[in-house]
Short mmCIF file of C-alpha atoms and ligand atoms in Angstrom, two decimals:
data_model
loop_
_atom_site.label_atom_id
_atom_site.label_comp_id
_atom_site.label_asym_id
_atom_site.label_seq_id
_atom_site.Cartn_x
_atom_site.Cartn_y
_atom_site.Cartn_z
CA UNK M 1 -23.73 12.65 -2.78
CA UNK M 2 -21.66 12.30 -5.94
CA UNK M 3 -18.32 13.96 -6.50
CA UNK M 4 -16.45 14.80 -9.67
CA UNK M 5 -12.83 13.65 -9.84
CA UNK M 6 -10.32 15.09 -12.29
CA UNK M 7 -6.84 13.81 -13.10
CA UNK M 8 -4.79 16.33 -15.06
CA UNK M 9 -1.49 15.48 -16.73
CA UNK M 10 0.63 16.58 -19.65
CA UNK M 11 -0.73 13.79 -21.87
CA UNK M 12 -4.38 13.45 -20.87
CA UNK M 13 -7.11 14.90 -18.72
CA UNK M 14 -9.48 12.34 -17.17
CA UNK M 15 -12.79 12.90 -15.37
CA UNK M 16 -15.14 10.64 -13.44
CA UNK M 17 -18.21 10.75 -11.24
CA UNK M 18 -17.52 8.72 -8.10
CA UNK M 19 -19.98 7.67 -5.39
CA UNK M 20 -18.99 7.58 -1.68
CA UNK M 21 -18.71 3.77 -1.78
CA UNK M 22 -16.10 3.96 -4.55
CA UNK M 23 -18.37 3.22 -7.49
CA UNK M 24 -17.06 4.81 -10.67
CA UNK M 25 -20.31 6.07 -12.23
CA UNK M 26 -18.95 7.59 -15.43
CA UNK M 27 -15.47 8.12 -16.82
CA UNK M 28 -13.96 9.93 -19.79
CA UNK M 29 -10.58 11.23 -20.86
CA UNK M 30 -9.26 13.51 -23.59
CA UNK M 31 -5.73 14.25 -24.79
CA UNK M 32 -4.50 17.41 -23.03
CA UNK M 33 -3.42 18.79 -26.42
CA UNK M 34 -2.04 22.25 -27.21
CA UNK M 35 -5.11 24.03 -25.73
CA UNK M 36 -5.42 22.49 -22.24
CA UNK M 37 -7.88 25.11 -20.99
CA UNK M 38 -10.35 24.28 -23.78
CA UNK M 39 -9.91 20.54 -23.18
CA UNK M 40 -10.56 21.03 -19.46
CA UNK M 41 -13.61 23.26 -19.99
CA UNK M 42 -15.27 20.83 -22.43
CA UNK M 43 -14.61 17.79 -20.28
CA UNK M 44 -15.79 19.40 -17.03
CA UNK M 45 -18.89 20.84 -18.72
CA UNK M 46 -19.90 17.34 -19.84
CA UNK M 47 -19.64 16.16 -16.21
CA UNK M 48 -21.40 19.16 -14.62
CA UNK M 49 -24.60 17.35 -13.64
CA UNK M 50 -27.12 18.50 -11.01
CA UNK M 51 -26.39 17.11 -7.54
CA UNK M 52 -22.60 17.34 -7.67
CA UNK M 53 -21.46 18.16 -4.14
CA UNK M 54 -17.70 18.64 -4.53
CA UNK M 55 -14.82 18.33 -6.98
CA UNK M 56 -11.44 16.74 -6.32
CA UNK M 57 -8.63 17.63 -8.70
CA UNK M 58 -5.30 15.87 -8.99
CA UNK M 59 -2.89 17.83 -11.15
CA UNK M 60 0.72 17.68 -12.19
CA UNK M 61 2.51 20.23 -10.02
CA UNK M 62 3.79 22.37 -8.58
CA UNK M 63 0.61 23.93 -7.26
CA UNK M 64 -0.63 26.51 -4.77
CA UNK M 65 -3.52 24.90 -2.92
CA UNK M 66 -4.62 28.10 -1.16
CA UNK M 67 -4.70 30.13 -4.40
CA UNK M 68 -6.10 27.20 -6.40
CA UNK M 69 -3.42 27.60 -9.07
CA UNK M 70 -1.12 25.13 -10.82
CA UNK M 71 2.09 25.44 -12.88
CA UNK M 72 2.60 21.91 -14.26
CA UNK M 73 6.10 21.37 -15.61
CA UNK M 74 4.64 19.38 -18.51
CA UNK M 75 1.81 21.80 -19.43
CA UNK M 76 3.68 24.88 -20.56
CA UNK M 77 0.53 26.90 -21.32
CA UNK M 78 -0.35 26.86 -17.61
CA UNK M 79 1.82 28.98 -15.33
CA UNK M 80 -0.01 30.04 -12.19
CA UNK M 81 -3.17 28.83 -13.96
CA UNK M 82 -6.32 29.36 -11.83
CA UNK M 83 -7.45 25.74 -12.08
CA UNK M 84 -9.91 25.74 -9.17
CA UNK M 85 -11.68 28.84 -10.55
CA UNK M 86 -11.76 27.36 -14.06
CA UNK M 87 -13.45 24.22 -12.70
CA UNK M 88 -15.92 26.24 -10.60
CA UNK M 89 -16.96 28.21 -13.69
CA UNK M 90 -18.30 24.99 -15.19
CA UNK M 91 -19.75 23.24 -12.13
CA UNK M 92 -20.97 26.15 -9.98
CA UNK M 93 -20.14 27.09 -6.41
CA UNK M 94 -19.16 23.73 -4.92
CA UNK M 95 -15.95 23.02 -2.96
CA UNK M 96 -12.96 22.28 -5.19
CA UNK M 97 -10.06 20.41 -3.57
CA UNK M 98 -6.73 20.62 -5.37
CA UNK M 99 -3.84 18.19 -4.85
CA UNK M 100 -0.84 16.80 -6.70
CA UNK M 101 -1.39 13.88 -9.06
CA UNK M 102 0.96 11.61 -7.13
CA UNK M 103 -0.67 12.61 -3.85
CA UNK M 104 -3.97 11.52 -5.37
CA UNK M 105 -2.43 8.21 -6.45
CA UNK M 106 -1.38 7.55 -2.84
CA UNK M 107 -4.81 8.46 -1.46
CA UNK M 108 -6.57 6.33 -4.11
CA UNK M 109 -4.41 3.29 -3.34
CA UNK M 110 -5.01 3.78 0.39
CA UNK M 111 -8.79 3.97 -0.11
CA UNK M 112 -9.49 1.39 -2.82
CA UNK M 113 -6.23 -0.48 -3.35
CA UNK M 114 -7.49 -3.38 -1.19
CA UNK M 115 -4.65 -3.04 1.35
CA UNK M 116 -6.41 -2.33 4.64
CA UNK M 117 -3.63 -0.11 5.99
CA UNK M 118 -3.98 3.15 7.93
CA UNK M 119 -0.80 4.69 6.46
CA UNK M 120 0.69 4.47 2.99
CA UNK M 121 3.48 6.04 0.93
CA UNK M 122 2.80 6.24 -2.82
CA UNK M 123 5.48 6.91 -5.43
CA UNK M 124 4.91 7.51 -9.15
CA UNK M 125 8.01 6.70 -11.21
CA UNK M 126 7.53 7.97 -14.74
CA UNK M 127 9.05 10.80 -16.81
CA UNK M 128 9.41 12.47 -13.40
CA UNK M 129 9.02 11.11 -9.89
CA UNK M 130 6.29 12.24 -7.51
CA UNK M 131 4.85 10.96 -4.30
CA UNK M 132 2.24 11.30 -1.62
CA UNK M 133 1.39 9.90 1.76
CA UNK M 134 -1.53 9.06 3.99
CA UNK M 135 -0.69 8.98 7.70
CA UNK M 136 -3.15 7.28 10.04
CA UNK M 137 -6.00 7.97 7.64
CA UNK M 138 -5.08 11.59 6.97
CA UNK M 139 -3.73 12.59 3.52
CA UNK M 140 -0.55 14.63 4.04
CA UNK M 141 -0.80 17.51 1.58
CA UNK M 142 1.54 19.97 3.30
CA UNK M 143 1.53 23.69 4.02
CA UNK M 144 1.18 24.80 0.39
CA UNK M 145 -0.21 21.55 -1.02
CA UNK M 146 3.14 20.29 -2.33
CA UNK M 147 4.08 17.60 0.21
CA UNK M 148 5.43 14.39 -1.28
CA UNK M 149 8.02 15.68 -3.76
CA UNK M 150 10.04 12.52 -3.18
CA UNK M 151 11.65 12.92 -6.63
CA UNK M 152 13.73 15.73 -5.15
CA UNK M 153 15.17 13.86 -2.21
CA UNK M 154 18.94 14.05 -2.75
CA UNK M 155 20.33 10.53 -3.19
CA UNK M 156 23.79 11.64 -4.42
CA UNK M 157 25.02 15.11 -3.35
CA UNK M 158 27.69 15.02 -6.09
CA UNK M 159 25.30 13.71 -8.74
CA UNK M 160 23.90 15.20 -11.91
CA UNK M 161 22.20 18.61 -11.91
CA UNK M 162 18.41 18.41 -11.53
CA UNK M 163 16.01 20.82 -13.28
CA UNK M 164 14.99 21.96 -9.77
CA UNK M 165 18.45 23.51 -9.30
CA UNK M 166 19.88 20.94 -6.87
CA UNK M 167 22.19 18.02 -7.62
CA UNK M 168 21.66 14.29 -7.42
CA UNK M 169 17.91 14.27 -6.78
CA UNK M 170 16.20 10.87 -7.01
CA UNK M 171 14.65 12.04 -10.29
CA UNK M 172 18.10 12.43 -11.91
CA UNK M 173 18.75 8.71 -11.33
CA UNK M 174 15.45 6.81 -11.34
CA UNK M 175 13.03 8.59 -13.69
CA UNK M 176 12.48 6.88 -17.06
CA UNK M 177 14.42 9.49 -19.07
CA UNK M 178 17.30 9.53 -16.52
CA UNK M 179 17.64 5.74 -16.68
CA UNK M 180 17.65 5.85 -20.49
CA UNK M 181 20.25 8.64 -20.53
CA UNK M 182 22.53 6.72 -18.14
CA UNK M 183 22.25 3.46 -20.12
CA UNK M 184 22.90 5.25 -23.44
CA UNK M 185 26.08 6.76 -21.99
CA UNK M 186 27.20 3.22 -21.14
CA UNK M 187 26.81 1.86 -24.63
CA UNK M 188 23.21 0.65 -24.69
CA UNK M 189 21.45 1.36 -28.00
CA UNK M 190 17.66 1.36 -28.32
CA UNK M 191 17.82 -0.10 -31.83
CA UNK M 192 14.72 0.70 -33.85
CA UNK M 193 12.67 1.77 -30.83
CA UNK M 194 10.29 4.70 -31.14
CA UNK M 195 12.27 7.67 -29.78
CA UNK M 196 9.24 8.55 -27.62
CA UNK M 197 9.28 5.10 -26.08
CA UNK M 198 12.91 4.45 -25.21
CA UNK M 199 12.00 3.69 -21.58
CA UNK M 200 9.98 0.68 -22.78
CA UNK M 201 12.90 -0.39 -24.98
CA UNK M 202 15.19 -0.13 -21.94
CA UNK M 203 12.85 -2.39 -19.96
CA UNK M 204 12.84 -4.95 -22.79
CA UNK M 205 16.65 -4.84 -22.98
CA UNK M 206 16.93 -5.33 -19.21
CA UNK M 207 14.62 -8.34 -19.47
CA UNK M 208 16.94 -9.72 -22.16
CA UNK M 209 19.87 -9.32 -19.78
CA UNK M 210 21.65 -6.46 -21.57
CA UNK M 211 24.19 -5.39 -18.90
CA UNK M 212 23.88 -1.59 -19.22
CA UNK M 213 20.07 -1.82 -19.13
CA UNK M 214 20.10 -4.13 -16.10
CA UNK M 215 22.57 -1.83 -14.36
CA UNK M 216 20.31 1.17 -15.00
CA UNK M 217 17.46 -0.62 -13.20
CA UNK M 218 19.70 -1.73 -10.30
CA UNK M 219 20.98 1.84 -9.91
CA UNK M 220 17.45 3.27 -10.00
CA UNK M 221 16.31 0.66 -7.46
CA UNK M 222 19.16 1.60 -5.11
CA UNK M 223 18.27 5.28 -5.36
CA UNK M 224 14.58 4.56 -4.77
CA UNK M 225 15.49 2.46 -1.75
CA UNK M 226 17.48 5.39 -0.32
CA UNK M 227 14.52 7.74 -0.82
CA UNK M 228 12.08 5.21 0.65
CA UNK M 229 14.09 4.52 3.79
CA UNK M 230 14.65 8.26 4.29
CA UNK M 231 10.95 9.01 3.94
CA UNK M 232 9.73 6.08 6.00
CA UNK M 233 12.25 6.89 8.73
CA UNK M 234 10.58 10.28 9.06
CA UNK M 235 6.96 9.20 8.68
CA UNK M 236 7.00 5.67 10.18
CA UNK M 237 5.05 4.15 7.27
CA UNK M 238 5.40 0.45 6.43
CA UNK M 239 3.44 0.19 3.18
CA UNK M 240 4.87 1.62 -0.03
CA UNK M 241 3.09 1.49 -3.39
CA UNK M 242 4.89 2.25 -6.64
CA UNK M 243 3.07 3.27 -9.81
CA UNK M 244 3.95 4.93 -13.11
CA UNK M 245 5.46 3.64 -16.34
CA UNK M 246 8.79 2.55 -14.83
CA UNK M 247 6.98 0.52 -12.14
CA UNK M 248 5.38 -1.51 -14.95
CA UNK M 249 8.80 -3.19 -15.24
CA UNK M 250 7.73 -5.14 -12.13
CA UNK M 251 10.33 -7.52 -10.72
CA UNK M 252 13.13 -5.86 -12.71
CA UNK M 253 12.74 -2.88 -10.41
CA UNK M 254 11.13 -4.44 -7.34
CA UNK M 255 13.59 -7.29 -6.75
CA UNK M 256 16.71 -5.10 -6.44
CA UNK M 257 14.65 -2.45 -4.60
CA UNK M 258 13.48 -4.94 -1.96
CA UNK M 259 17.01 -6.34 -1.66
CA UNK M 260 18.44 -2.85 -1.10
CA UNK M 261 15.81 -2.11 1.54
CA UNK M 262 16.53 -5.40 3.29
CA UNK M 263 20.21 -4.42 3.42
CA UNK M 264 19.84 -0.81 4.47
CA UNK M 265 16.50 -0.16 6.18
CA UNK M 266 17.87 -1.10 9.57
CA UNK M 267 15.64 0.69 12.07
CA UNK M 268 13.37 -1.76 13.89
CA UNK M 269 10.15 -0.06 12.71
CA UNK M 270 11.36 -0.38 9.10
CA UNK M 271 11.79 -4.16 9.22
CA UNK M 272 8.28 -4.75 7.91
CA UNK M 273 8.55 -2.41 4.91
CA UNK M 274 6.36 -3.75 2.12
CA UNK M 275 6.77 -2.48 -1.44
CA UNK M 276 4.16 -3.38 -4.03
CA UNK M 277 3.01 -1.99 -7.37
CA UNK M 278 -0.26 -0.13 -7.89
CA UNK M 279 -3.57 -2.05 -7.76
CA UNK M 280 -5.65 0.66 -9.44
CA UNK M 281 -3.22 1.47 -12.27
CA UNK M 282 -4.29 4.52 -14.26
CA UNK M 283 -7.41 5.19 -12.18
CA UNK M 284 -5.60 5.50 -8.82
CA UNK M 285 -5.36 9.28 -9.25
CA UNK M 286 -9.05 9.65 -10.08
CA UNK M 287 -10.08 7.62 -7.03
CA UNK M 288 -7.72 9.65 -4.86
CA UNK M 289 -9.09 12.96 -6.15
CA UNK M 290 -12.60 11.67 -5.42
CA UNK M 291 -11.50 10.62 -1.92
CA UNK M 292 -10.14 14.10 -1.17
CA UNK M 293 -13.44 15.67 -2.28
CA UNK M 294 -15.42 13.21 -0.12
CA UNK M 295 -13.15 13.82 2.90
CA UNK M 296 -13.62 17.58 2.43
CA UNK M 297 -17.35 16.96 2.72
CA UNK M 298 -16.88 15.13 6.00
CA UNK M 299 -17.13 11.56 4.70
CA UNK M 300 -15.30 8.93 6.78
CA UNK M 301 -13.69 6.68 4.18
CA UNK M 302 -12.81 3.11 5.07
CA UNK M 303 -9.50 2.03 3.58
CA UNK M 304 -8.89 -1.46 2.29
CA UNK M 305 -11.89 -1.82 0.02
CA UNK M 306 -11.75 -2.19 -3.74
CA UNK M 307 -13.60 -0.37 -6.52
CA UNK M 308 -17.24 -1.31 -6.79
CA UNK M 309 -16.92 -2.82 -10.27
CA UNK M 310 -14.18 -5.15 -9.02
CA UNK M 311 -16.37 -6.28 -6.15
CA UNK M 312 -19.13 -7.21 -8.57
CA UNK M 313 -16.68 -9.18 -10.72
CA UNK M 314 -15.31 -10.92 -7.64
CA UNK M 315 -18.77 -12.12 -6.56
CA UNK M 316 -19.92 -13.14 -10.06
ZN1 LIG Y 401 15.51 18.06 -7.97
#
């Protein structure tokens, strides 16, 4: 039993064969490019080997799980794109499970992040903010497949307009571009930084102690803490994993985030809230997509293990 996992984003499309014990058997990725359908078809065709039993797909959303379609904000060529059908055309009539990319990150970290927890909340903080959850071993995908849109929890009802139409969503405060915009408005200048990489420049400035940059991180951490305590109050989850480019800032984000949670997460079952950064980095989504395909086939996955390759390294 080998499944194909796909991780589809605005920048790249990645594919991997994954065995039920978490061994990554083959992996490849291509830039999404201006013709995402062609990129997808070529990549999937090269992974369409005999013996594939299911396909798990993590895609930027929103999506319609029942219809098998996606409309990723960052892939403009795809609006209501029949992703599941497009995959099936290359691999044949096997089950195709479709989920959000951040949902897959959460499921991947739960399965192979080495945490040994039954429940987990995953948050991806990048150009946008997404999330996903596993509750007592069951991935929470929602009625239409869109559960986990933590980026659109309102953290400031009088805040900035969000592209979703509401005001003051978490994403308007704590996404990379939102943090950059806020710091620029307070006098921070990115100097000679690559305009496509101002979030990295902001991180470097915060490390150097530039006040507006530090304040942008503290503000984002506060907003994330609000979203985390809201979500964990509803779901009763103690383990939170943060991934994405902004999370790479590490302690700059995590220290004020943990401090804010210690101050404000007051319910007794929230006292043990643990926030860590991703263990699987860029492959978390692929492992999660594989996990969803394996679960759809009836596999009972055991959380708390680590990817096979890591295990070999550990015993060497
Ligand atoms: Zn919003």
